């Protein structure tokens, strides 16, 4: 299969994987939000930073190091596998022992048992990292899609049953652990790679030299993205954190799904172009134009329909989430752009610059957290929006140096998509303001009008990003390769 065919296939199946599994999780989340209370979601939100940081430690940047390496061997894979497993066990023990301290920090007695049970998922995840890495290196997302859909569906149904039976927050714990276990089982069942009993110090040192900087960068970014859960849970309340968590999860469906798709597919594909700067820039440019068109439309559109969406889908008790969601949409709309620009540093082998950027950006974010504690959650999110734009400037600077595609050229390529998305979002918002129909009817009408306007304008103007995506869909769905 040619590089172009791999890219098309990878984007197609990764998109299906991300949006189908996230879509299933979204639907499951809606049902659970109607059964459970904001406080129960807030309890899980309090633990987000501890689980996320632990997962970063387990991976230790080895995934990206393996994907970038051109000639990975069984020794490389087995060495990393056993390191991941050992790290998973050690961190599980640390979290298990630390559970009482975490419980006391938030003053929530229920957290002790929840932490200790959720920590099991770290061992499960450590078993699957190499399996996913091998599939990603092959740009094989079709199998990952199948597994994600099965795992998300089964775990979601199980969690809903538990919630209806009155298990409360434990239904959310079961949702996470069941999904992780099923993902691991099917990856091992359908992917035939197996480790051998070997641990190479030279292989470890080579991979860790590149991956260690990504580990530190990833930890910094993970702490930054999740520290808001900790701050809200500590200085406000579990209920208020529940509102924020629900808004964050709505916001994450498009923003992080798109970021995940682009990171998974573009990194291995761009890594294969690293010795051809002309081809690298052209492929990179096409990706940015197309992905930011989708991102702007979805994120600004979600901000426009936030009220009818929240009320009609999860109920009036979640109304406080609306303003958080609208503001978070402006934070999330640049996530894919961050990921693409940072991927370029990894492709160039400059994990050192990646690390320096993360340190600088997160230092700049400290005042946002302090202001949030002093003046409230809305002011904190406003600071997150400002930081997102500053981070984009810093990230894009290096793309301009390495492939001559800097911030001015990037903005020139994406500004038409932003204008289109913003214009349609304003129309949709005004439409919802004047409609006096039930919330669900308003939401459906807004979505239909917005979709028709976007597709119609894109067809009339032949926007490059839209035409590139249309070509991918036509080539993958309607032609045999």
PDB file of N, CA and C in Angstrom, residues 64 259 262-268 270 284 338-348 354:
ATOM      1  N   UNK A  64       5.825   7.068  21.054  1.00  0.00           N
ATOM      2  CA  UNK A  64       6.294   7.933  19.975  1.00  0.00           C
ATOM      3  C   UNK A  64       7.697   7.565  19.520  1.00  0.00           C
ATOM      4  N   UNK A 259      -8.217  15.810  17.633  1.00  0.00           N
ATOM      5  CA  UNK A 259      -6.799  15.832  17.990  1.00  0.00           C
ATOM      6  C   UNK A 259      -6.223  14.422  18.007  1.00  0.00           C
ATOM      7  N   UNK A 262      -5.765  13.091  14.383  1.00  0.00           N
ATOM      8  CA  UNK A 262      -4.644  13.699  13.680  1.00  0.00           C
ATOM      9  C   UNK A 262      -3.306  13.268  14.276  1.00  0.00           C
ATOM     10  N   UNK A 263      -3.245  13.148  15.595  1.00  0.00           N
ATOM     11  CA  UNK A 263      -1.987  12.747  16.222  1.00  0.00           C
ATOM     12  C   UNK A 263      -1.626  11.313  15.847  1.00  0.00           C
ATOM     13  N   UNK A 264      -2.612  10.439  15.883  1.00  0.00           N
ATOM     14  CA  UNK A 264      -2.347   9.027  15.602  1.00  0.00           C
ATOM     15  C   UNK A 264      -1.966   8.788  14.149  1.00  0.00           C
ATOM     16  N   UNK A 265      -2.677   9.467  13.244  1.00  0.00           N
ATOM     17  CA  UNK A 265      -2.461   9.211  11.818  1.00  0.00           C
ATOM     18  C   UNK A 265      -1.303  10.028  11.263  1.00  0.00           C
ATOM     19  N   UNK A 266      -1.272  11.325  11.576  1.00  0.00           N
ATOM     20  CA  UNK A 266      -0.287  12.196  10.934  1.00  0.00           C
ATOM     21  C   UNK A 266       1.130  11.909  11.411  1.00  0.00           C
ATOM     22  N   UNK A 267       1.304  11.507  12.661  1.00  0.00           N
ATOM     23  CA  UNK A 267       2.665  11.289  13.149  1.00  0.00           C
ATOM     24  C   UNK A 267       3.389  10.173  12.393  1.00  0.00           C
ATOM     25  N   UNK A 268       2.805   8.961  12.297  1.00  0.00           N
ATOM     26  CA  UNK A 268       3.513   7.923  11.526  1.00  0.00           C
ATOM     27  C   UNK A 268       3.633   8.249  10.048  1.00  0.00           C
ATOM     28  N   UNK A 270       3.705  11.418   8.615  1.00  0.00           N
ATOM     29  CA  UNK A 270       4.696  12.486   8.443  1.00  0.00           C
ATOM     30  C   UNK A 270       6.105  11.996   8.742  1.00  0.00           C
ATOM     31  N   UNK A 284       1.522  18.447   5.268  1.00  0.00           N
ATOM     32  CA  UNK A 284       1.201  19.122   6.525  1.00  0.00           C
ATOM     33  C   UNK A 284       0.180  20.239   6.292  1.00  0.00           C
ATOM     34  N   UNK A 338      -2.525  22.671  17.941  1.00  0.00           N
ATOM     35  CA  UNK A 338      -1.391  22.434  18.833  1.00  0.00           C
ATOM     36  C   UNK A 338      -0.756  21.079  18.527  1.00  0.00           C
ATOM     37  N   UNK A 339      -1.608  20.060  18.411  1.00  0.00           N
ATOM     38  CA  UNK A 339      -1.109  18.694  18.210  1.00  0.00           C
ATOM     39  C   UNK A 339      -0.321  18.578  16.913  1.00  0.00           C
ATOM     40  N   UNK A 340      -0.816  19.193  15.848  1.00  0.00           N
ATOM     41  CA  UNK A 340      -0.133  19.116  14.560  1.00  0.00           C
ATOM     42  C   UNK A 340       1.229  19.797  14.606  1.00  0.00           C
ATOM     43  N   UNK A 341       1.283  20.975  15.202  1.00  0.00           N
ATOM     44  CA  UNK A 341       2.554  21.686  15.274  1.00  0.00           C
ATOM     45  C   UNK A 341       3.567  20.972  16.173  1.00  0.00           C
ATOM     46  N   UNK A 342       3.087  20.379  17.260  1.00  0.00           N
ATOM     47  CA  UNK A 342       3.992  19.637  18.132  1.00  0.00           C
ATOM     48  C   UNK A 342       4.427  18.326  17.488  1.00  0.00           C
ATOM     49  N   UNK A 343       3.556  17.718  16.697  1.00  0.00           N
ATOM     50  CA  UNK A 343       3.938  16.514  15.960  1.00  0.00           C
ATOM     51  C   UNK A 343       5.120  16.790  15.046  1.00  0.00           C
ATOM     52  N   UNK A 344       5.161  18.001  14.500  1.00  0.00           N
ATOM     53  CA  UNK A 344       6.258  18.350  13.593  1.00  0.00           C
ATOM     54  C   UNK A 344       7.596  18.305  14.325  1.00  0.00           C
ATOM     55  N   UNK A 345       7.622  18.726  15.582  1.00  0.00           N
ATOM     56  CA  UNK A 345       8.860  18.649  16.358  1.00  0.00           C
ATOM     57  C   UNK A 345       9.284  17.198  16.563  1.00  0.00           C
ATOM     58  N   UNK A 346       8.299  16.335  16.828  1.00  0.00           N
ATOM     59  CA  UNK A 346       8.621  14.914  17.011  1.00  0.00           C
ATOM     60  C   UNK A 346       9.140  14.292  15.723  1.00  0.00           C
ATOM     61  N   UNK A 347       8.515  14.659  14.604  1.00  0.00           N
ATOM     62  CA  UNK A 347       8.948  14.141  13.310  1.00  0.00           C
ATOM     63  C   UNK A 347      10.394  14.537  13.041  1.00  0.00           C
ATOM     64  N   UNK A 348      10.759  15.755  13.438  1.00  0.00           N
ATOM     65  CA  UNK A 348      12.114  16.243  13.236  1.00  0.00           C
ATOM     66  C   UNK A 348      13.091  15.707  14.284  1.00  0.00           C
ATOM     67  N   UNK A 354      10.389  20.220  22.131  1.00  0.00           N
ATOM     68  CA  UNK A 354       9.041  19.880  22.601  1.00  0.00           C
ATOM     69  C   UNK A 354       8.958  20.110  24.107  1.00  0.00           C
TER      70      UNK A 354
END
